[in-house]
PDB file of C-alpha atoms in Angstrom:
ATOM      1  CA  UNK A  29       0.000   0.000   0.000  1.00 54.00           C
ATOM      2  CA  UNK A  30       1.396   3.190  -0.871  1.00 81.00           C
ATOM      3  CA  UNK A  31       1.567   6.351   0.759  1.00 87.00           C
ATOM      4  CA  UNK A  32      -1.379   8.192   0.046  1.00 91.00           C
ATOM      5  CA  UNK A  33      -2.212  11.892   0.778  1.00 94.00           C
ATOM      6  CA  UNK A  34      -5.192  10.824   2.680  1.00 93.00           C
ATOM      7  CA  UNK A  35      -2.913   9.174   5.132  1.00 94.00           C
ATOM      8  CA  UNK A  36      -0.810  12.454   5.608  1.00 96.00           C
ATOM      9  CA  UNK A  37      -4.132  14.171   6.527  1.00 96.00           C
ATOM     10  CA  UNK A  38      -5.502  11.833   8.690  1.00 96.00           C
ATOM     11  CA  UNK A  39      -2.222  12.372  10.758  1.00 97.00           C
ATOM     12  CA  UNK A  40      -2.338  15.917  10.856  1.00 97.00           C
ATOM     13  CA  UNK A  41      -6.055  16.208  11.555  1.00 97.00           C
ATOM     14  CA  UNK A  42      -5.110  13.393  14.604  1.00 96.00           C
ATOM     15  CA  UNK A  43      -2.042  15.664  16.125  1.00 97.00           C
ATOM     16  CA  UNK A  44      -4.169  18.631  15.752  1.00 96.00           C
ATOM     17  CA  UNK A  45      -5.761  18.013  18.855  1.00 94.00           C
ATOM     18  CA  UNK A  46      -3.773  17.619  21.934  1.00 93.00           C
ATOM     19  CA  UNK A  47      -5.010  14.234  22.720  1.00 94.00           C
ATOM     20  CA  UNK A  48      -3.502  13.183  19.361  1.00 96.00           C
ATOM     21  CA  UNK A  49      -0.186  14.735  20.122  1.00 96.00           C
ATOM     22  CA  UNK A  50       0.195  13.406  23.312  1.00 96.00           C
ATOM     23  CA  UNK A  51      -0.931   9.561  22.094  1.00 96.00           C
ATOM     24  CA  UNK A  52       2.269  10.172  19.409  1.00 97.00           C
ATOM     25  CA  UNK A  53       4.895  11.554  22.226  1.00 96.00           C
ATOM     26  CA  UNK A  54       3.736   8.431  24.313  1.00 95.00           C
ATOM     27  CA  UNK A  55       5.401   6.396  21.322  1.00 96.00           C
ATOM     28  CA  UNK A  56       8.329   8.967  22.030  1.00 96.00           C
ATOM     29  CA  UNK A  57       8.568   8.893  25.324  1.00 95.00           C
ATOM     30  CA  UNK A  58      11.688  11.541  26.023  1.00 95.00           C
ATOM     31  CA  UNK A  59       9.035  13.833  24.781  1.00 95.00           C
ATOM     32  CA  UNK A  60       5.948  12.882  26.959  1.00 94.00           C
ATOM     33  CA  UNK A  61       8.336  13.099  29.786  1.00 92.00           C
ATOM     34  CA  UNK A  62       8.103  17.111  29.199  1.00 92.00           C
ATOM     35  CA  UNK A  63       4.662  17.462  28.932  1.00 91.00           C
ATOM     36  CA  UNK A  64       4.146  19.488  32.377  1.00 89.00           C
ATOM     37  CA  UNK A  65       1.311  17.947  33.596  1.00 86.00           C
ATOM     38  CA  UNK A  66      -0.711  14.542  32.624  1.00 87.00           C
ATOM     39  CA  UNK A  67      -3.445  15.298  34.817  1.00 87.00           C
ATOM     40  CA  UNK A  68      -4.301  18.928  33.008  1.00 89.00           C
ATOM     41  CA  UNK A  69      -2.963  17.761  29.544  1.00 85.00           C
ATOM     42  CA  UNK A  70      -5.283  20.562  27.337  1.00 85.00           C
ATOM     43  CA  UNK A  71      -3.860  22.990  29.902  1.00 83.00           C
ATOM     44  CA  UNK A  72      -0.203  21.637  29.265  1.00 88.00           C
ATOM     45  CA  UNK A  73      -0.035  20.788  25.409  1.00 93.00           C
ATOM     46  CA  UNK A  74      -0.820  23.420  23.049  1.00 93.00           C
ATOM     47  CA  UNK A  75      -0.523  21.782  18.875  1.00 95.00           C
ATOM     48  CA  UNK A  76      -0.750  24.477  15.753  1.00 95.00           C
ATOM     49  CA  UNK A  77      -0.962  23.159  12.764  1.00 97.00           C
ATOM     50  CA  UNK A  78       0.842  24.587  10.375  1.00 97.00           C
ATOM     51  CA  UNK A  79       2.427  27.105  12.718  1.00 96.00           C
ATOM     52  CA  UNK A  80       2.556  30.363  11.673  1.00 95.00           C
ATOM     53  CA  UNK A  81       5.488  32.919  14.125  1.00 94.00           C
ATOM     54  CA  UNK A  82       6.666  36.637  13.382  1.00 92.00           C
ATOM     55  CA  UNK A  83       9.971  37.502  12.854  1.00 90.00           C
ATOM     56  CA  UNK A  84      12.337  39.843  15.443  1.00 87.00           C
ATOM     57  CA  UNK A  85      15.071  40.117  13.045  1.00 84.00           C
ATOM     58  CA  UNK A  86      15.341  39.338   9.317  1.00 84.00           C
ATOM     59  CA  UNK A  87      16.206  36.010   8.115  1.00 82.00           C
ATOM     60  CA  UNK A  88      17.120  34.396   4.613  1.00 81.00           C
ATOM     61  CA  UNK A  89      14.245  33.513   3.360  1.00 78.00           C
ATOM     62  CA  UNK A  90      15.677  30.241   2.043  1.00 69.00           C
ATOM     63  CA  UNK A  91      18.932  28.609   3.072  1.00 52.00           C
ATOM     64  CA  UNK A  92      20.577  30.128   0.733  1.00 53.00           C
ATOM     65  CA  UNK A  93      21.583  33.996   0.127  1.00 51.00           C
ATOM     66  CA  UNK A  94      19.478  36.621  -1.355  1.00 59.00           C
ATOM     67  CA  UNK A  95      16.422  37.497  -0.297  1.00 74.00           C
ATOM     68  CA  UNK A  96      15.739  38.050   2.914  1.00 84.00           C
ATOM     69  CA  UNK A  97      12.494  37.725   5.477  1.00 88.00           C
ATOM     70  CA  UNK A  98      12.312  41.169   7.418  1.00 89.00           C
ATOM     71  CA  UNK A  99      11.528  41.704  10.978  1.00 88.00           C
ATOM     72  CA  UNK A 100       8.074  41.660  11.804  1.00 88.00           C
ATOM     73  CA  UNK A 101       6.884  39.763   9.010  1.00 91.00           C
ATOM     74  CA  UNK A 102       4.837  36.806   9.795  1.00 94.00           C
ATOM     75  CA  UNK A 103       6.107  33.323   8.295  1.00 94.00           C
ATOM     76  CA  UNK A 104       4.524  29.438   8.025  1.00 96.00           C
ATOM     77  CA  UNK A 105       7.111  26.793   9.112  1.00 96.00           C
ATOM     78  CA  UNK A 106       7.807  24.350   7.350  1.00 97.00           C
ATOM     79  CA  UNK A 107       6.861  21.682   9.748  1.00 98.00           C
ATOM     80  CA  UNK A 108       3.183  20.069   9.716  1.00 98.00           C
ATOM     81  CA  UNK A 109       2.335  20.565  13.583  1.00 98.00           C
ATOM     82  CA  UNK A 110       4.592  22.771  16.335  1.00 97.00           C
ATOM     83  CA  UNK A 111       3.402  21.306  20.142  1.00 96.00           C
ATOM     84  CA  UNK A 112       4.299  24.100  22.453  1.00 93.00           C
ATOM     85  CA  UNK A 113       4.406  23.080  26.320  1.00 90.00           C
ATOM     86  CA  UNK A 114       2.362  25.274  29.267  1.00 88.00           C
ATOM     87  CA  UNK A 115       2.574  25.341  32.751  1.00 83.00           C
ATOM     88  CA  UNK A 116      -0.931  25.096  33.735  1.00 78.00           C
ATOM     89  CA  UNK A 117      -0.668  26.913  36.786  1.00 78.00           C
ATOM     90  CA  UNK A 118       1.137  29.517  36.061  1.00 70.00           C
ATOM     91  CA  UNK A 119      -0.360  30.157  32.464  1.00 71.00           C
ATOM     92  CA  UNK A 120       3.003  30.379  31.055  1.00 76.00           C
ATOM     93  CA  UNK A 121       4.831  28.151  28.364  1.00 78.00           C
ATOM     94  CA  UNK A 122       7.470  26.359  28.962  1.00 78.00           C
ATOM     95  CA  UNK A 123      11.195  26.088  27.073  1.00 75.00           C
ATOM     96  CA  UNK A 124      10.514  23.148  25.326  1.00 87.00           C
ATOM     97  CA  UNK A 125       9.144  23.660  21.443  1.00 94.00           C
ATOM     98  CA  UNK A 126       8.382  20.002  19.593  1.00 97.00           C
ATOM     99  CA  UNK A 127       8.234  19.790  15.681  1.00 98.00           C
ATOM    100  CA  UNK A 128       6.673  17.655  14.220  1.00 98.00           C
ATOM    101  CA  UNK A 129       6.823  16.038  10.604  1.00 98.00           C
ATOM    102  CA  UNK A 130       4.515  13.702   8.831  1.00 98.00           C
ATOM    103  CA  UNK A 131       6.282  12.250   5.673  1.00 98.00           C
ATOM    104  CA  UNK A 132       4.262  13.376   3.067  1.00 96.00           C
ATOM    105  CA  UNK A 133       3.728  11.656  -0.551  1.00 94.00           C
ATOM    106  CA  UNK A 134       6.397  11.394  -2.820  1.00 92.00           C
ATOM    107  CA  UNK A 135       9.028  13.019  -0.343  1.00 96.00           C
ATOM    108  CA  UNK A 136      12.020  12.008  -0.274  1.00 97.00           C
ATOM    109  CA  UNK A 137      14.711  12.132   2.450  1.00 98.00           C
ATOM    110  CA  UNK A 138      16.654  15.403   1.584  1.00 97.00           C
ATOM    111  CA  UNK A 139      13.000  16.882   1.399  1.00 97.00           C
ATOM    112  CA  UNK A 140      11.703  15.526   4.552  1.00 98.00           C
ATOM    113  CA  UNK A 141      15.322  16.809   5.794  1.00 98.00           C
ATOM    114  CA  UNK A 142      15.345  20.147   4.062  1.00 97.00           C
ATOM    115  CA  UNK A 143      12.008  21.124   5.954  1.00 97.00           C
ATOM    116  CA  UNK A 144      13.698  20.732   9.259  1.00 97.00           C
ATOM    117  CA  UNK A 145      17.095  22.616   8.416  1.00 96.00           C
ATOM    118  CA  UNK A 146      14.625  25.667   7.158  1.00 95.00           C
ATOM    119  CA  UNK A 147      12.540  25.087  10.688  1.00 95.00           C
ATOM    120  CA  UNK A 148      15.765  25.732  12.022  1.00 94.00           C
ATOM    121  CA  UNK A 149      17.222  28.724   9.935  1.00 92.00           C
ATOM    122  CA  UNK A 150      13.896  30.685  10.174  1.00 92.00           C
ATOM    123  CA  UNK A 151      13.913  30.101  14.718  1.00 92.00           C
ATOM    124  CA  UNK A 152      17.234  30.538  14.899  1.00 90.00           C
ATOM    125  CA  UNK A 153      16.951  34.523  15.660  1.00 86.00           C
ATOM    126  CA  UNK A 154      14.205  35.661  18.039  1.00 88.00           C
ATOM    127  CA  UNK A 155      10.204  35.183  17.364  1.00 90.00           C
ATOM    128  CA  UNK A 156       7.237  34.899  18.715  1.00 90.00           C
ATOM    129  CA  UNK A 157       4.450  32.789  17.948  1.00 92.00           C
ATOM    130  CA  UNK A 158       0.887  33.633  16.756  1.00 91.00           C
ATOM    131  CA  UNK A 159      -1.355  31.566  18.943  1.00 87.00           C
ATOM    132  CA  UNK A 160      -4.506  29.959  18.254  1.00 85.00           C
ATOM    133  CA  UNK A 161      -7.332  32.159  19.854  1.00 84.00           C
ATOM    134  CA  UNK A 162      -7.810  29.968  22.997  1.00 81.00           C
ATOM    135  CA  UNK A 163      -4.395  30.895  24.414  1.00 81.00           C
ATOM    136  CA  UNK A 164      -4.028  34.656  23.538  1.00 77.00           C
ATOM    137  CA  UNK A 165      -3.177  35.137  26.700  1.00 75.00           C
ATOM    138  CA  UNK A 166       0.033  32.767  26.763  1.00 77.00           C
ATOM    139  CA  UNK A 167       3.510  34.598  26.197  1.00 67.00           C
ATOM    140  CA  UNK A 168       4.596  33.705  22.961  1.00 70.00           C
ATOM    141  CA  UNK A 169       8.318  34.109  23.297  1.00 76.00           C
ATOM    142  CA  UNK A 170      10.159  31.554  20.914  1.00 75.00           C
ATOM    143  CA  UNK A 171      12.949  29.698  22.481  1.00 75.00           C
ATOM    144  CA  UNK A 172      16.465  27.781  22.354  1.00 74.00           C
ATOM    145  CA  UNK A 173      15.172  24.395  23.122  1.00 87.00           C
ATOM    146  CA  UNK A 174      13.374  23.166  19.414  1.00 93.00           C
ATOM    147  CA  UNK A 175      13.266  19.359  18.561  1.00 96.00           C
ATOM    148  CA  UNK A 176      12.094  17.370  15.723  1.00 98.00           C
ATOM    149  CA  UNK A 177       9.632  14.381  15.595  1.00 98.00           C
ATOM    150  CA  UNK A 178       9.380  12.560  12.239  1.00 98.00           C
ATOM    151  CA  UNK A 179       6.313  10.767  11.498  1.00 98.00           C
ATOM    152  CA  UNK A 180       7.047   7.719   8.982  1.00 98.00           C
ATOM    153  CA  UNK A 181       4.848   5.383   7.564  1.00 96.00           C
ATOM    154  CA  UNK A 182       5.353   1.279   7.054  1.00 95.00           C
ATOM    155  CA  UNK A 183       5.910   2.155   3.291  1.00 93.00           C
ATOM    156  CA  UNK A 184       8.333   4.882   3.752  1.00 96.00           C
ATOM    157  CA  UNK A 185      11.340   4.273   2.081  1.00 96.00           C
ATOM    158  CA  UNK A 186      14.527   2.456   4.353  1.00 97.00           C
ATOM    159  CA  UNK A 187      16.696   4.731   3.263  1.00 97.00           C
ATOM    160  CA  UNK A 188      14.505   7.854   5.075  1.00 98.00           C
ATOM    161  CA  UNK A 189      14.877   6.113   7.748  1.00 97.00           C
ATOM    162  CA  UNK A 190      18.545   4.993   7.543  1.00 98.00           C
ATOM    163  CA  UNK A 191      18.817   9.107   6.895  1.00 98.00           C
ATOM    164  CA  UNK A 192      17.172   9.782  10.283  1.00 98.00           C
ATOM    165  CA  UNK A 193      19.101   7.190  11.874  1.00 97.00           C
ATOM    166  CA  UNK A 194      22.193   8.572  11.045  1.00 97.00           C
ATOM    167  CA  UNK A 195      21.352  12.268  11.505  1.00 97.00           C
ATOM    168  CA  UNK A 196      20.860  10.986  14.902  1.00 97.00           C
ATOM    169  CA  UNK A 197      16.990  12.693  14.439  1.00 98.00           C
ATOM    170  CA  UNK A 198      13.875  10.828  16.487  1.00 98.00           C
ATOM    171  CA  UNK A 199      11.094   9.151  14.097  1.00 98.00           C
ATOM    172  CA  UNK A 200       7.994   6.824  14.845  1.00 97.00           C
ATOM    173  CA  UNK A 201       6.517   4.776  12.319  1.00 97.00           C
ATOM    174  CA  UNK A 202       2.789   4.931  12.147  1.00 95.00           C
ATOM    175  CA  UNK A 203      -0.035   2.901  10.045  1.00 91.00           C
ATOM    176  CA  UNK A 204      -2.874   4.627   8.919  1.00 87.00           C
ATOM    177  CA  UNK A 205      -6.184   3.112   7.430  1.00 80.00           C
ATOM    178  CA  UNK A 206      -8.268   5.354   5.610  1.00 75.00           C
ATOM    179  CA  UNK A 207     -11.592   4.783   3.458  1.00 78.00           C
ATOM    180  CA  UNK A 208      -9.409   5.054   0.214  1.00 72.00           C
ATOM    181  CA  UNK A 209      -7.686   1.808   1.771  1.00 70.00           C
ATOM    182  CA  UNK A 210     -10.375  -0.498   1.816  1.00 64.00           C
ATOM    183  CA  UNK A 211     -10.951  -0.419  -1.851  1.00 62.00           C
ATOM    184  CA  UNK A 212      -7.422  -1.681  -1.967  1.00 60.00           C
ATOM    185  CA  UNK A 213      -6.732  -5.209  -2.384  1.00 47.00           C
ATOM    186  CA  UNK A 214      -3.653  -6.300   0.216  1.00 49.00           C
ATOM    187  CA  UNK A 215      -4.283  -6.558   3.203  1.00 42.00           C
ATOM    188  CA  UNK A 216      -3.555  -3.290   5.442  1.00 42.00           C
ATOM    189  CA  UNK A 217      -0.845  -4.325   8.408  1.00 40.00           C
ATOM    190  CA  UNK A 218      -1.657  -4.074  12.254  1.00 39.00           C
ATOM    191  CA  UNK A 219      -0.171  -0.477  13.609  1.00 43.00           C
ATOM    192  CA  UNK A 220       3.853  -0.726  14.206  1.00 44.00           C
ATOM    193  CA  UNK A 221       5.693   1.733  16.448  1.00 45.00           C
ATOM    194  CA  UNK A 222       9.553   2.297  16.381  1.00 45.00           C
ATOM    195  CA  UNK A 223      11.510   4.060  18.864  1.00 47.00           C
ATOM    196  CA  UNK A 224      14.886   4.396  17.910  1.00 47.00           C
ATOM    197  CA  UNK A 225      17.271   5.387  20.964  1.00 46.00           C
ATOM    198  CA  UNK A 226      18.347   8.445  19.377  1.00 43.00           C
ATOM    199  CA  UNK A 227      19.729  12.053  20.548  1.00 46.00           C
ATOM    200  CA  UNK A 228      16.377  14.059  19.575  1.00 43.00           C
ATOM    201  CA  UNK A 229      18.724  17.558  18.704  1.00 46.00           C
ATOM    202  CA  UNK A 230      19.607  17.322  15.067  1.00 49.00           C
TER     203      UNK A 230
END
């Protein structure tokens, strides 16, 4: 079964919500271990789907020279979902910003990587986020601390993950069953989960 866009959907649609996010650190666990509290989790885990954050200073607006993004302007990361931790009693988010990317159709590693390394060019000067409506009132401050989490699917290729692997970047591998999939002849596998040991800065 290949990798259909429906599947990439389904994922993002799931990790929107911050019961989805937190059932795909919990395959992660170095990640659920920073989620500030279990017992208030939609007080502790905010997702945005593709995040949008404004500038402080101006950045390339690729990797590569030319032209540039200025301060103040507002930009889309590259990522599919950015989970930003909260303190629930204090109202306040924490250091700790969690990227996350779902392997979409037809990408290949250097693209999957590529989306990442731009993730990190665009935060690597101060920003602040725009937040969804319901949390307004939460500073927005960007931060040091930003790790990747890549989302892979039984049919991605081996050598994405041998890529991950040895940029020493965290990935789970999820199965998805959509609608589309049941017109499809094979079988569709029981759900896998891999959890490499891996240093999660990249």
């Amino acid at each position: 079964m290949s990798i259909r866009q429906s599947h990439y959907e389904t994922l993002l649609a799931a990790y929107s919500n911050h019961a989805g996010a937190i059932a795909l650190f919990k395959k992660y666990r170095p990640y659920l271990e920073m989620i500030p509290s279990m017992r208030r989790p939609k007080e502790s885990v905010i997702p945005i789907p593709l995040p949008l954050v404004r500038t402080r200073n101006a950045v390339p607006a690729s990797g590569t020279t030319g032209t540039t993004i200025a301060p103040g302007d507002v930009i889309r990361l590259p990522c599919d979902v950015a989970v930003l931790m909260c303190d629930p009693e204090w109202k306040v988010k924490t250091g700790v910003e969690v990227f996350i990317f779902i392997h979409r159709p037809y990408e290949d590693f250097s693209d999957l990587l590529a989306r990442w390394r731009q993730t990190q060019i665009w935060l690597d000067k101060e920003y602040e986020w725009l937040m969804p409506s319901r949390y307004k009132h939460i500073l927005s401050e960007g931060t040091d601390d930003t790790r990747p989490l890549f989302v892979l699917f039984p049919d991605t290729p081996e050598r994405i993950r041998q890529g991950l692997r040895g940029a020493c970047l965290p990935y789970v591998i999820q199965t998805v069953q959509t609608p589309e999939d049941d017109l499809d002849e094979e079988p569709v596998s029981t759900p896998e989960t891999v959890m490499p040991e891996l240093d999660s800065n990249g």
